[in-house]
Short mmCIF file of C-alpha atoms in Angstrom, two decimals:
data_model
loop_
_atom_site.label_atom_id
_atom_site.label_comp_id
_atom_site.label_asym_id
_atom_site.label_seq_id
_atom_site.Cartn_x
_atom_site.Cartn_y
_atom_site.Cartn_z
CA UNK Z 94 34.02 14.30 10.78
CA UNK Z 95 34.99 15.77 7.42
CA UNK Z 96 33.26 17.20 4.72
CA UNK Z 97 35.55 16.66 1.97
CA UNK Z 98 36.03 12.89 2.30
CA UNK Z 99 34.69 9.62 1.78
CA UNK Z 100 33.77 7.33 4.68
CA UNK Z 101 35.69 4.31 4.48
CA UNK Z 102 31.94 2.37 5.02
CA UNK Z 103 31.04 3.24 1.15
CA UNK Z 104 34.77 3.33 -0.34
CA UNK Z 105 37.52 5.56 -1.27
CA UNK Z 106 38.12 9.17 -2.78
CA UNK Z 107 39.49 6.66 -5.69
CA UNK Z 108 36.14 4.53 -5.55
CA UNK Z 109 33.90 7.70 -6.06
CA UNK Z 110 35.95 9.58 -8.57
CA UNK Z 111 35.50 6.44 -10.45
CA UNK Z 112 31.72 6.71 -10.08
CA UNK Z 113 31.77 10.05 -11.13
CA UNK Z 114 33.54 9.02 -14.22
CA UNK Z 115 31.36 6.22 -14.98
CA UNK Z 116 28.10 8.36 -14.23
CA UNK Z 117 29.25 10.82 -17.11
CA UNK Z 118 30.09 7.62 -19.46
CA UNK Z 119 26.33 6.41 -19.23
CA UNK Z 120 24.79 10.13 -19.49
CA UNK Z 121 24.01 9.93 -16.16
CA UNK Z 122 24.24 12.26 -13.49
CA UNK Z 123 25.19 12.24 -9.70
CA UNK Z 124 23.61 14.66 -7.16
CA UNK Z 125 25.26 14.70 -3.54
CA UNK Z 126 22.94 15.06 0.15
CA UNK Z 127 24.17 18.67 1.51
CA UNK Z 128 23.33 19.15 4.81
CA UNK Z 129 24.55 22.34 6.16
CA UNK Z 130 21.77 22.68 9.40
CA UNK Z 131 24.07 20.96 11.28
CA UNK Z 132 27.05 18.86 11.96
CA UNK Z 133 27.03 15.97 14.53
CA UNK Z 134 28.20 16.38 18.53
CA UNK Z 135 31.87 14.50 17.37
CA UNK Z 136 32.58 17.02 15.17
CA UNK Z 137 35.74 19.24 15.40
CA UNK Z 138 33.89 22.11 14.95
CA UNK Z 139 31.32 21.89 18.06
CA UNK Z 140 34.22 20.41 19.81
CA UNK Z 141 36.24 23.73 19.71
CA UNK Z 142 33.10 25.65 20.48
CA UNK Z 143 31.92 24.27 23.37
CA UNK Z 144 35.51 25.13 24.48
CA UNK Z 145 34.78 28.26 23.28
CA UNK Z 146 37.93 28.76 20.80
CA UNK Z 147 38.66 31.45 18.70
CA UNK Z 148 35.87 31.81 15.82
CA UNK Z 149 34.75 28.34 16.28
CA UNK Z 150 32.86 29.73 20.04
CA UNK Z 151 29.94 30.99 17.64
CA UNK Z 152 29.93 28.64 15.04
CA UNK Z 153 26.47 26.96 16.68
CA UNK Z 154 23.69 28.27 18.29
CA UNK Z 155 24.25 28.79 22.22
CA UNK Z 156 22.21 30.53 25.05
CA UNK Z 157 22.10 30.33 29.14
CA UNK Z 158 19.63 28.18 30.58
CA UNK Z 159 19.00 26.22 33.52
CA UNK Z 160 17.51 22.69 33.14
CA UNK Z 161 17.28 21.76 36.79
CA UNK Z 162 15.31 24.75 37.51
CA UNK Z 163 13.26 24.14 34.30
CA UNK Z 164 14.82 27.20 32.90
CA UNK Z 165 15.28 28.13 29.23
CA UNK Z 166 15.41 30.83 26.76
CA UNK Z 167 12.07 30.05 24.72
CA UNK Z 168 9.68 27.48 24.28
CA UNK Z 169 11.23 26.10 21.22
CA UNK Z 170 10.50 22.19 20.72
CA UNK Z 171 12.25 19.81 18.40
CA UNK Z 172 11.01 18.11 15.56
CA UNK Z 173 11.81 14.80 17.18
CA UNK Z 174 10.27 15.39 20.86
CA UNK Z 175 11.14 17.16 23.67
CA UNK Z 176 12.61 20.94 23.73
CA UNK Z 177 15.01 22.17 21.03
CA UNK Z 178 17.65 23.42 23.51
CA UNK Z 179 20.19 20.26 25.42
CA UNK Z 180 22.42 21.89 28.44
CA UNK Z 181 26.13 20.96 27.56
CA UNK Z 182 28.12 20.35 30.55
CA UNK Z 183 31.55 21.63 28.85
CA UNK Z 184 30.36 25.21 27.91
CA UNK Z 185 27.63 25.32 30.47
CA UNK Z 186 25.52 26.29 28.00
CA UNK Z 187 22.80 25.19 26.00
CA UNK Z 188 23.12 24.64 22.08
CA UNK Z 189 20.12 24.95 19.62
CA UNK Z 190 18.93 20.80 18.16
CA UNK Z 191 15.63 21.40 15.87
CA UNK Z 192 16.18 17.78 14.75
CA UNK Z 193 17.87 14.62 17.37
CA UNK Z 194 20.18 16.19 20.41
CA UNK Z 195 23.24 14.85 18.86
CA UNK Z 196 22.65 17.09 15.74
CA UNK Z 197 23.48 21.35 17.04
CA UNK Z 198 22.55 23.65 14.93
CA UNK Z 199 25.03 25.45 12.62
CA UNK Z 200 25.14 29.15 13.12
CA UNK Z 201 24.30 29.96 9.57
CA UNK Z 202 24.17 34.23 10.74
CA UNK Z 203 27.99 33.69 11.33
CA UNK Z 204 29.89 34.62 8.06
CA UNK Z 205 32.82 31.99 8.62
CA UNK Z 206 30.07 29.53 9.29
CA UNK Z 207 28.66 30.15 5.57
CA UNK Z 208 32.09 30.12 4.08
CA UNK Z 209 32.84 26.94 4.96
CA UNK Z 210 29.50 25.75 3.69
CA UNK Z 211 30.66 27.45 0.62
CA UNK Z 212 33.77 25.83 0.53
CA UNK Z 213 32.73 22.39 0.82
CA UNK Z 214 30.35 23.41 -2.05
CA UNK Z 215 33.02 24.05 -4.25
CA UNK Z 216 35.21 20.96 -3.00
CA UNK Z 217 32.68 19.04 -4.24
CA UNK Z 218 31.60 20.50 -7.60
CA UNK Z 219 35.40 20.46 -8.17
CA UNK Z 220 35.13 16.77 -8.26
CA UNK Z 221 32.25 17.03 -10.87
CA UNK Z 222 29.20 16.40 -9.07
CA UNK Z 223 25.90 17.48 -10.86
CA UNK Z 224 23.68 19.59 -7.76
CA UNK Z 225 23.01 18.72 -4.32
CA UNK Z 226 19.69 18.28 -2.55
CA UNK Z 227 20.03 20.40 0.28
CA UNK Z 228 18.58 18.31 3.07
CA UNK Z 229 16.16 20.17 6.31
CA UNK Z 230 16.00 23.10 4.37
CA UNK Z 231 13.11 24.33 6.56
CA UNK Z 232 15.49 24.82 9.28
CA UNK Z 233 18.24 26.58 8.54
CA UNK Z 234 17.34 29.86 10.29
CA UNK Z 235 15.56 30.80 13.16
CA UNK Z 236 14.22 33.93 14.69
CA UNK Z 237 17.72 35.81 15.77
CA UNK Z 238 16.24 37.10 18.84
CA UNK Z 239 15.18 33.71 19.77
CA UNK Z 240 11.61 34.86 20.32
CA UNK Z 241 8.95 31.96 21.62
CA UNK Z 242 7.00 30.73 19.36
CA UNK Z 243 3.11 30.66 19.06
CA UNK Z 244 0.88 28.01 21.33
CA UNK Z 245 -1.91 27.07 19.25
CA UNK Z 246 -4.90 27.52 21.09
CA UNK Z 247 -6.12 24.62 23.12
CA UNK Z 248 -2.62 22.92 22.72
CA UNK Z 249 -0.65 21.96 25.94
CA UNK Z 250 2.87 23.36 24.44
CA UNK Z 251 4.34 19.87 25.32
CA UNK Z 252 5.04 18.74 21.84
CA UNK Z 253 6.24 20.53 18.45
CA UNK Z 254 2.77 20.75 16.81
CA UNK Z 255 1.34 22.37 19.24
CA UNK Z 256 2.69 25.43 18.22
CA UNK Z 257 2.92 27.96 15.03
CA UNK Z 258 6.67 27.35 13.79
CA UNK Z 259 6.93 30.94 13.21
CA UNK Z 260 10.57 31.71 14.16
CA UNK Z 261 12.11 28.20 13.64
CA UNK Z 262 10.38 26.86 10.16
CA UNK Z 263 10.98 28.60 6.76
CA UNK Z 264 12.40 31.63 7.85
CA UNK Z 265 12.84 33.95 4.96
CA UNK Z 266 16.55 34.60 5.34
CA UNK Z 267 16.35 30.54 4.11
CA UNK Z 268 15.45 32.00 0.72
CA UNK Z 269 18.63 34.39 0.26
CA UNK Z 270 20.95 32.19 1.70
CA UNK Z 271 19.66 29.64 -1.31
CA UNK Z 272 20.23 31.96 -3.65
CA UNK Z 273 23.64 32.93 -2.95
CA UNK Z 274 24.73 29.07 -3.72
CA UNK Z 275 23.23 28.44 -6.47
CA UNK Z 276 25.11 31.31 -7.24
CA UNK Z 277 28.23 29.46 -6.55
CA UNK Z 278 26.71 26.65 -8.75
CA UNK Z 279 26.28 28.91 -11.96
CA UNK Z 280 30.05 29.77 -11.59
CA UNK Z 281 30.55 26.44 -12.69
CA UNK Z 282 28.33 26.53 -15.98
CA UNK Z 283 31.15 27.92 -18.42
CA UNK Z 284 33.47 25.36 -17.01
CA UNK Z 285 31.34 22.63 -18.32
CA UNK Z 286 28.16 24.42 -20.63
CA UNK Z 287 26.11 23.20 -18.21
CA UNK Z 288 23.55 23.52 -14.96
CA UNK Z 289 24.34 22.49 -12.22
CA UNK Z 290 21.00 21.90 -9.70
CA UNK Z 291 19.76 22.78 -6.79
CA UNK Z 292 17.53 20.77 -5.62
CA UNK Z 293 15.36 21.15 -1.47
CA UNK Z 294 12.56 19.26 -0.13
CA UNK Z 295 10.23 21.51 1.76
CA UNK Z 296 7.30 18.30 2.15
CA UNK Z 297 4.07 19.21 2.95
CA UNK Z 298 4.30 23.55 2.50
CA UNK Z 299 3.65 24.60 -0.97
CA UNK Z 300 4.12 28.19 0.24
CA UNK Z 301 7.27 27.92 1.18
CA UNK Z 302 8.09 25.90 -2.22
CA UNK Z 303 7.20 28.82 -4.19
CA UNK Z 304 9.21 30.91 -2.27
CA UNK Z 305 11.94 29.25 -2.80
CA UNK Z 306 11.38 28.45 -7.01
CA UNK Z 307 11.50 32.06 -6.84
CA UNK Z 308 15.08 32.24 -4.76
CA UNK Z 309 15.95 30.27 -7.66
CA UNK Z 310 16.13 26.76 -6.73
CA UNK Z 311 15.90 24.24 -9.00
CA UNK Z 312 13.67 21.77 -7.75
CA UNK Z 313 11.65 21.73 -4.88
CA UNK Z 314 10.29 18.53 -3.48
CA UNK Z 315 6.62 18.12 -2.27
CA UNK Z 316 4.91 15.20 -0.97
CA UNK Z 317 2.17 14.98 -3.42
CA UNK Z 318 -0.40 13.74 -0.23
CA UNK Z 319 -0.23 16.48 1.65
CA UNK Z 320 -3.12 18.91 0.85
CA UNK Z 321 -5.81 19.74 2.91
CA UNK Z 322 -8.94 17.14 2.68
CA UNK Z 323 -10.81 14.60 4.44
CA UNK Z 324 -9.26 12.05 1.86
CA UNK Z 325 -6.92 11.02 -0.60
CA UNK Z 326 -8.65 12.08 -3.60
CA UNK Z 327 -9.09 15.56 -1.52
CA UNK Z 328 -5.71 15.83 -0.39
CA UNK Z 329 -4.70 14.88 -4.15
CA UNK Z 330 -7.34 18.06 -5.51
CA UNK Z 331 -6.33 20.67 -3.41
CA UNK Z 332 -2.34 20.66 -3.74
CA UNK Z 333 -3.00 20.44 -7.49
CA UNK Z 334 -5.14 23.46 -7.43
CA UNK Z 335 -3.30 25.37 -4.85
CA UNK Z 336 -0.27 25.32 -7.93
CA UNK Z 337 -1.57 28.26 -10.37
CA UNK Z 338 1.85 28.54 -11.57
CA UNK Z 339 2.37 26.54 -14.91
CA UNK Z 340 5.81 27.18 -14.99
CA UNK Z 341 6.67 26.69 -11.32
CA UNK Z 342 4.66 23.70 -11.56
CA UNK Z 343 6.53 21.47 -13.53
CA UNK Z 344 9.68 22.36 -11.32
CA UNK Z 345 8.13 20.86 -8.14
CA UNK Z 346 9.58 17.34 -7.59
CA UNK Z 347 6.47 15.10 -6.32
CA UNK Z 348 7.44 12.56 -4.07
CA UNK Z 349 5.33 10.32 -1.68
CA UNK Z 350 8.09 9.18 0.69
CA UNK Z 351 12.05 9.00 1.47
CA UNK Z 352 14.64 7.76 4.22
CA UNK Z 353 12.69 9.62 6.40
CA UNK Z 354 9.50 8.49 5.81
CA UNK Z 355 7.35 5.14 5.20
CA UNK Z 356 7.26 3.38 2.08
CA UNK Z 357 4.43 4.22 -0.46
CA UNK Z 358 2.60 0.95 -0.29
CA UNK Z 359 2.82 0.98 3.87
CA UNK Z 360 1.14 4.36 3.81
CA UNK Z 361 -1.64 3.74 1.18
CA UNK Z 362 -1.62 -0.01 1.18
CA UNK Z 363 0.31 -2.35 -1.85
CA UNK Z 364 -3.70 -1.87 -3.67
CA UNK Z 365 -3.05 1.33 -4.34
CA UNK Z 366 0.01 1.76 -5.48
CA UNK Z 367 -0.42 1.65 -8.82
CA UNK Z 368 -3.40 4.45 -8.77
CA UNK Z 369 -0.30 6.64 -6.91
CA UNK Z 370 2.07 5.93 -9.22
CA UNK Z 371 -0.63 6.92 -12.04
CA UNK Z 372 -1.01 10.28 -10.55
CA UNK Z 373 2.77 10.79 -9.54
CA UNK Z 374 3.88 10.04 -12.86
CA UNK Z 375 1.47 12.07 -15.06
CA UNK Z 376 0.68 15.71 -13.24
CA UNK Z 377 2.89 18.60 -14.29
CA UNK Z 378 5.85 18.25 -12.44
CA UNK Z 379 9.19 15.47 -11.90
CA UNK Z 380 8.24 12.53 -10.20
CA UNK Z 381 10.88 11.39 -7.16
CA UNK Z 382 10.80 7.87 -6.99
CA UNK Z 383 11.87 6.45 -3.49
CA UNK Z 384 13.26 3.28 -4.63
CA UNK Z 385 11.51 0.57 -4.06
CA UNK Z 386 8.03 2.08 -4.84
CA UNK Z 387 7.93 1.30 -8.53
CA UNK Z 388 7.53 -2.31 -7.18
CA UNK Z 389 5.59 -2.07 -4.11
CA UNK Z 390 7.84 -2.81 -1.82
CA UNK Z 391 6.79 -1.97 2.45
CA UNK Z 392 8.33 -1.14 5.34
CA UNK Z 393 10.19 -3.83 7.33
CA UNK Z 394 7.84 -5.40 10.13
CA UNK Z 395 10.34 -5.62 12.69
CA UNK Z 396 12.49 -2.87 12.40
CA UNK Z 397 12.41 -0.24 14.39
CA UNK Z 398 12.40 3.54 13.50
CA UNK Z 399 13.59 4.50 9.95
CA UNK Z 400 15.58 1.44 9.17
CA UNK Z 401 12.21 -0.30 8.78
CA UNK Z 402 11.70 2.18 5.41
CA UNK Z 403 15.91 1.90 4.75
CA UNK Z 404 16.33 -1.78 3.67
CA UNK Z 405 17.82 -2.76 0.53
CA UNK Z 406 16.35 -2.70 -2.80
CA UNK Z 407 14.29 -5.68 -3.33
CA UNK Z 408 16.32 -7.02 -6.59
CA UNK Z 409 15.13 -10.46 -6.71
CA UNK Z 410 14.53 -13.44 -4.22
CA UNK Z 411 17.79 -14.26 -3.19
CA UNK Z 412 18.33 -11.01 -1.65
CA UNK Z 413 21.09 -10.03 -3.93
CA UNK Z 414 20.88 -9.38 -7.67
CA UNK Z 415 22.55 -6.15 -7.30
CA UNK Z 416 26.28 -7.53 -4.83
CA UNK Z 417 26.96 -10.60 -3.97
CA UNK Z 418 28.11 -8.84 -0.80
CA UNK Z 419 25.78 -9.43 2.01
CA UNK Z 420 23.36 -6.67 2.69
CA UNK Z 421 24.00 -3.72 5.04
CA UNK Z 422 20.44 -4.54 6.78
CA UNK Z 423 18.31 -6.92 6.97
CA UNK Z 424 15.97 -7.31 3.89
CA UNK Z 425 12.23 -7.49 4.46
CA UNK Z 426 10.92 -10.96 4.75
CA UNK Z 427 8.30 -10.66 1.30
CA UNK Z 428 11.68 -9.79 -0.88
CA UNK Z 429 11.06 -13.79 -2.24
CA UNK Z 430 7.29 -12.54 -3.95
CA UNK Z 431 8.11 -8.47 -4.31
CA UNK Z 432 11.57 -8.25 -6.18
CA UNK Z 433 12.30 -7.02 -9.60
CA UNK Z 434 13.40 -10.29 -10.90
CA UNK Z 435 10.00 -11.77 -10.15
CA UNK Z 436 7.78 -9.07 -11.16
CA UNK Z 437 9.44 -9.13 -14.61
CA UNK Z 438 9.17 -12.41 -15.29
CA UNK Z 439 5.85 -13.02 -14.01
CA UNK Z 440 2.99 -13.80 -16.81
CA UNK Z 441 0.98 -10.71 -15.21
CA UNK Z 442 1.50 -7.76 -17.19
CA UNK Z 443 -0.06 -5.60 -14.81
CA UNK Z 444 2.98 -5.88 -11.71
CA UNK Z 445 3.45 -2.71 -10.02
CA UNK Z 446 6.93 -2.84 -12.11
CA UNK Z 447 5.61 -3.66 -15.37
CA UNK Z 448 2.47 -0.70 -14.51
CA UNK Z 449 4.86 1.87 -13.91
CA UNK Z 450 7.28 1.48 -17.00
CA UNK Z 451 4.76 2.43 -19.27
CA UNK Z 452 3.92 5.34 -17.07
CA UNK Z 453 7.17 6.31 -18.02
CA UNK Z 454 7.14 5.28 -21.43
CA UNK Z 455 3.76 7.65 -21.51
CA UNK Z 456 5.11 10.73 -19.74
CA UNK Z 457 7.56 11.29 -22.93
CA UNK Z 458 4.88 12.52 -24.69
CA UNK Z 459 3.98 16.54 -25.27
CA UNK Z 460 0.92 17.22 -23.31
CA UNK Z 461 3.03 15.55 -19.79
CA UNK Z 462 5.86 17.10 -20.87
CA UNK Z 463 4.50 20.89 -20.99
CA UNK Z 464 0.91 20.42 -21.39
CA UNK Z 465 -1.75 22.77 -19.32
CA UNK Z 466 -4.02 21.09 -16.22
CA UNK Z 467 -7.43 20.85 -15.08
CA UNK Z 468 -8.06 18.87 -12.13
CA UNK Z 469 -11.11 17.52 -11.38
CA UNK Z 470 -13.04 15.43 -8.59
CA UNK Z 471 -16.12 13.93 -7.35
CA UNK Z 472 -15.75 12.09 -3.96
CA UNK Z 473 -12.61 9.77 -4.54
CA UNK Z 474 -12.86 10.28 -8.08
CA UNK Z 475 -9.83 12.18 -9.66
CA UNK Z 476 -9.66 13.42 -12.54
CA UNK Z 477 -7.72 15.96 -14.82
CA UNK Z 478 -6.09 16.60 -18.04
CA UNK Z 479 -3.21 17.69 -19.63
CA UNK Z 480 -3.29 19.15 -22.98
CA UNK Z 481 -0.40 20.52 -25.07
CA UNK Z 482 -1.36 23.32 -28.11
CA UNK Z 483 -1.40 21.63 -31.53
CA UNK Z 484 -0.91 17.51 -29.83
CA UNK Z 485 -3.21 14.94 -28.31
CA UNK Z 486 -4.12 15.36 -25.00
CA UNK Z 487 -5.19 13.08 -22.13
CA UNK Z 488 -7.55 12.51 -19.10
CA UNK Z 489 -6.47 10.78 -16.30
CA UNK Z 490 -9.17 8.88 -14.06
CA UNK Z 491 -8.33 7.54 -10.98
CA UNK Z 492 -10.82 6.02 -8.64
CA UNK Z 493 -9.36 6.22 -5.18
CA UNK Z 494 -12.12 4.79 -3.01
CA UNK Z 495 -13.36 1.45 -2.57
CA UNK Z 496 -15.96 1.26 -4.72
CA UNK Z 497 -16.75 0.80 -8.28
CA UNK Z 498 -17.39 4.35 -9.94
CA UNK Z 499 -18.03 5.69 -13.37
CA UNK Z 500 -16.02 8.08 -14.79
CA UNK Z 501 -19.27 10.01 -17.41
CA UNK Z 502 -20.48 12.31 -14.30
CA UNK Z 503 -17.28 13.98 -14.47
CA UNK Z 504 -16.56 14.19 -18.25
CA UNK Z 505 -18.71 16.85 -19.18
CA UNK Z 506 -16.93 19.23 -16.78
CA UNK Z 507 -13.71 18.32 -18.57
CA UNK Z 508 -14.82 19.86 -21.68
CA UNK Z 509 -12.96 16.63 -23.66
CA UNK Z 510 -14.18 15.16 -26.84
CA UNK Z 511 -16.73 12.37 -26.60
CA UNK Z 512 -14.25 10.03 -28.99
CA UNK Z 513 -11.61 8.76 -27.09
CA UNK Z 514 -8.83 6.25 -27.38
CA UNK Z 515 -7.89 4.04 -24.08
CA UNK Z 516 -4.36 4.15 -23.95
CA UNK Z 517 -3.66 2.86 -20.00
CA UNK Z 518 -4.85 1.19 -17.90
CA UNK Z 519 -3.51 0.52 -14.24
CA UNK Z 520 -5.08 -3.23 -14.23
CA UNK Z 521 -6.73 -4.23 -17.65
CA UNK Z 522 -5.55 -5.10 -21.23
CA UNK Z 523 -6.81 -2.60 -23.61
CA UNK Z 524 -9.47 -4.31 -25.71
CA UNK Z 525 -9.96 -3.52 -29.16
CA UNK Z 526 -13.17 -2.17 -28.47
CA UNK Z 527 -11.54 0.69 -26.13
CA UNK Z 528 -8.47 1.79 -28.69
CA UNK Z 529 -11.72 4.29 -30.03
CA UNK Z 530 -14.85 4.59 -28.02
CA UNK Z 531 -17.46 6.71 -27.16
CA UNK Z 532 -17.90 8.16 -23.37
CA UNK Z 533 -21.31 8.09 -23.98
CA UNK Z 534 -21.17 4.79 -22.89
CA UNK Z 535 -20.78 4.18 -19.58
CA UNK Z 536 -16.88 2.96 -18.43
CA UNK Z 537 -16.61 1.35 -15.22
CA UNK Z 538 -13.08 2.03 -12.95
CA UNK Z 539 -12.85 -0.44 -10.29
CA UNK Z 540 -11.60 0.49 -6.78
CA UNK Z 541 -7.78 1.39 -6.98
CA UNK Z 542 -7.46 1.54 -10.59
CA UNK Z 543 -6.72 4.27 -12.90
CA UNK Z 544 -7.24 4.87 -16.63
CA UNK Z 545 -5.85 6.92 -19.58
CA UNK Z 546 -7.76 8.60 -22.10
CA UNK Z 547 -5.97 10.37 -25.08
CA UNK Z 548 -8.33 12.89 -26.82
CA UNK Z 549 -7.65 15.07 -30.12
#
């Protein structure tokens, strides 16, 4: 393995020096995966420390234990089942795996560790990449005395949430180490006048996304379901309101799913998709789009593991559109109804495609771009505003339940003007008699759908 080059399976140094090139032609950018947690079992590095070589013997994580006997440091579990610690029959050791056993740990306290990291850094921002989204960010540092962690009462301690992550999950030394490469990214802003980001993905912990806004990251990513609640709308509510930062607000990056995780529609259900991509695309924040969401596209029914979330963009029903190559997986079966090239064509202007360009269209305007939020709710009801000083604002309603609701209950706690203008809708054309009405009629949202309301 090496950090600096190209894997012949996606090209040449040649091939991506070209992209870079054509990125900057289109005013586009390009921001590269870092993942400095750990390295794979083939690489050179764990090689020469299991061997114990030179500076290389401390470059992972390593402590005595005895797995016949049932014997190990801690009670550390890993994120993907079974303990965090895998006996290696070279050093006679075991090495530290948070994530699969074939991934060690880097040892990010050793100092030629985080030069190298460093280096490879600079290799690459040499070559004119734009930021890097530092992948398992959560896990870069561990308790150094490699204290147990916490049981959770009434948990057996045989998998990893049955325990506090304490010592293994957002340390705080993750913060400063964050810091001191973006530092390494600013030296690069007089070389080219401008940013270069830094971007993490810390899921489901808005703590810890704070924390790290503050270390100066860029972006932090946030799946925007993962608040507390009994349901969506809940879960939707309370990460909202747990954000009382304006400003740090609009630099969390809301995302409902990645390689790692299902597709949108497979979690929620291709229904609701559109009410998600309502929400994702108007609350104060940048929206991550997983591709293949903005069309509803699922998880593969046969595939097993994450290559059932990893197959190919759905481009139209021939299963190319985008290479005439064939594809690197298997494409889901329904890629002949849910492509792009079908969903634009189609007579229905209300496609999950067609939907969620004029979310995007909408989200140019003041009030999403900096406006203040309220967020509202009443059982699966959602509803808030956004409202920039001195320009229109707007009320987003989404009914997530599966019932038909009205929207007037709520209104009054808004504080809005009674004369609105419809402006969206996830699943109707916009009558003439909605372009100005009055909420003191009553306006019906039907299960799954969302509306817009611009206000003075």
């Amino acid at each position: 393995m090496n950090h600096t080059t190209i894997d012949s399976i996606y090209g040449t140094m040649d091939d991506f020096d070209q992209l870079i090139q054509g990125t900057k032609n289109n005013n586009m950018s390009v921001i590269m995966d870092f993942i400095p947690n750990h390295t794979g079992k083939e690489s050179v590095w764990f090689q020469k420390s299991q061997r114990r070589e030179g500076k290389y013997a401390d470059y992972y994580i390593w402590a005595p234990c005895d797995p016949v006997n049932g014997t190990y440091i801690n009670n550390w579990m890993s994120v993907k089942g079974g303990r965090a610690w895998t006996y290696d029959k070279i050093r006679k050791e075991c090495y530290l795996h948070q994530l699969e056993r074939d991934k060690p740990d880097l040892n990010l306290r050793n100092s030629d560790v985080r030069q190298e990291l460093e280096n490879i850094l600079r290799f690459w921002l040499n070559k004119g990449v734009d930021g890097f989204h530092v992948q398992n960010v959560q896990h870069l540092y561990e308790d150094q005395d490699l204290r147990n962690e916490t049981l959770i009462p009434g948990k057996t301690g045989n998998a990893y949430d049955d325990f506090d992550h304490t010592q293994t999950r957002n340390h705080p030394e993750n913060a400063k180490l964050l810091q001191s490469w973006k530092h390494v990214l600013d030296t690069f802003i007089p070389k080219t006048c401008r940013e270069r980001a830094l971007v993490v993905t810390t899921g489901n912990d808005i703590d810890a996304a704070m924390k790290y806004l503050d270390a100066g990251v860029n972006i932090v990513r946030v799946n925007l379901m993962s608040g507390n609640g009994t349901s969506l709308a809940e879960h939707i509510e309370t990460i909202l309101n747990q954000l009382d930062d304006d400003a740090a607000c609009k630099r969390i990056g809301w995302m409902y799913s990645d390689k790692d995780s299902s597709r949108l529609a497979s979690k929620v259900g291709p229904e609701n998709v559109k009410a998600f991509l309502t929400i994702q695309a108007t609350v104060p924040g940048i929206p991550f789009n997983y591709y293949g969401n903005e069309i509803g596209m699922t998880d593969h029914p046969t595939h097993s593991g994450r290559w059932k979330y990893r197959t190919p963009m759905q481009w139209d029903r021939n299963g190319t559109g985008f290479s005439q190559n064939p594809p690197w997986l298997t494409q889901n079966p329904n890629h002949k109804t849910v492509n792009v090239e079908s969903e634009l064509s189609s007579k229905d202007n209300f496609t999950t495609l067609k939907v969620n360009r004029r979310l995007q269209e909408l989200r140019r305007r003041e009030s999403f771009q900096w406006g203040e939020t309220k967020v509202f709710r009443e059982g699966d009801l959602v509803m808030y505003t956004r409202k920039a000083k001195g320009f229109p604002g707007y009320l987003m309603a989404v009914n997530l339940g599966k019932d038909e609701v009205t929207i007037e209950s709520l209104l009054a706690a808004t504080g809005i003007p009674k004369e609105v203008k419809v402006v969206f809708h996830t699943h109707q054309t916009i009558q003439d008699t909605d372009i100005s009405r009055s909420m003191e009629n009553s306006y019906m949202l039907g299960p799954s759908q969302g509306v817009i309301l611009e206000y003075p």
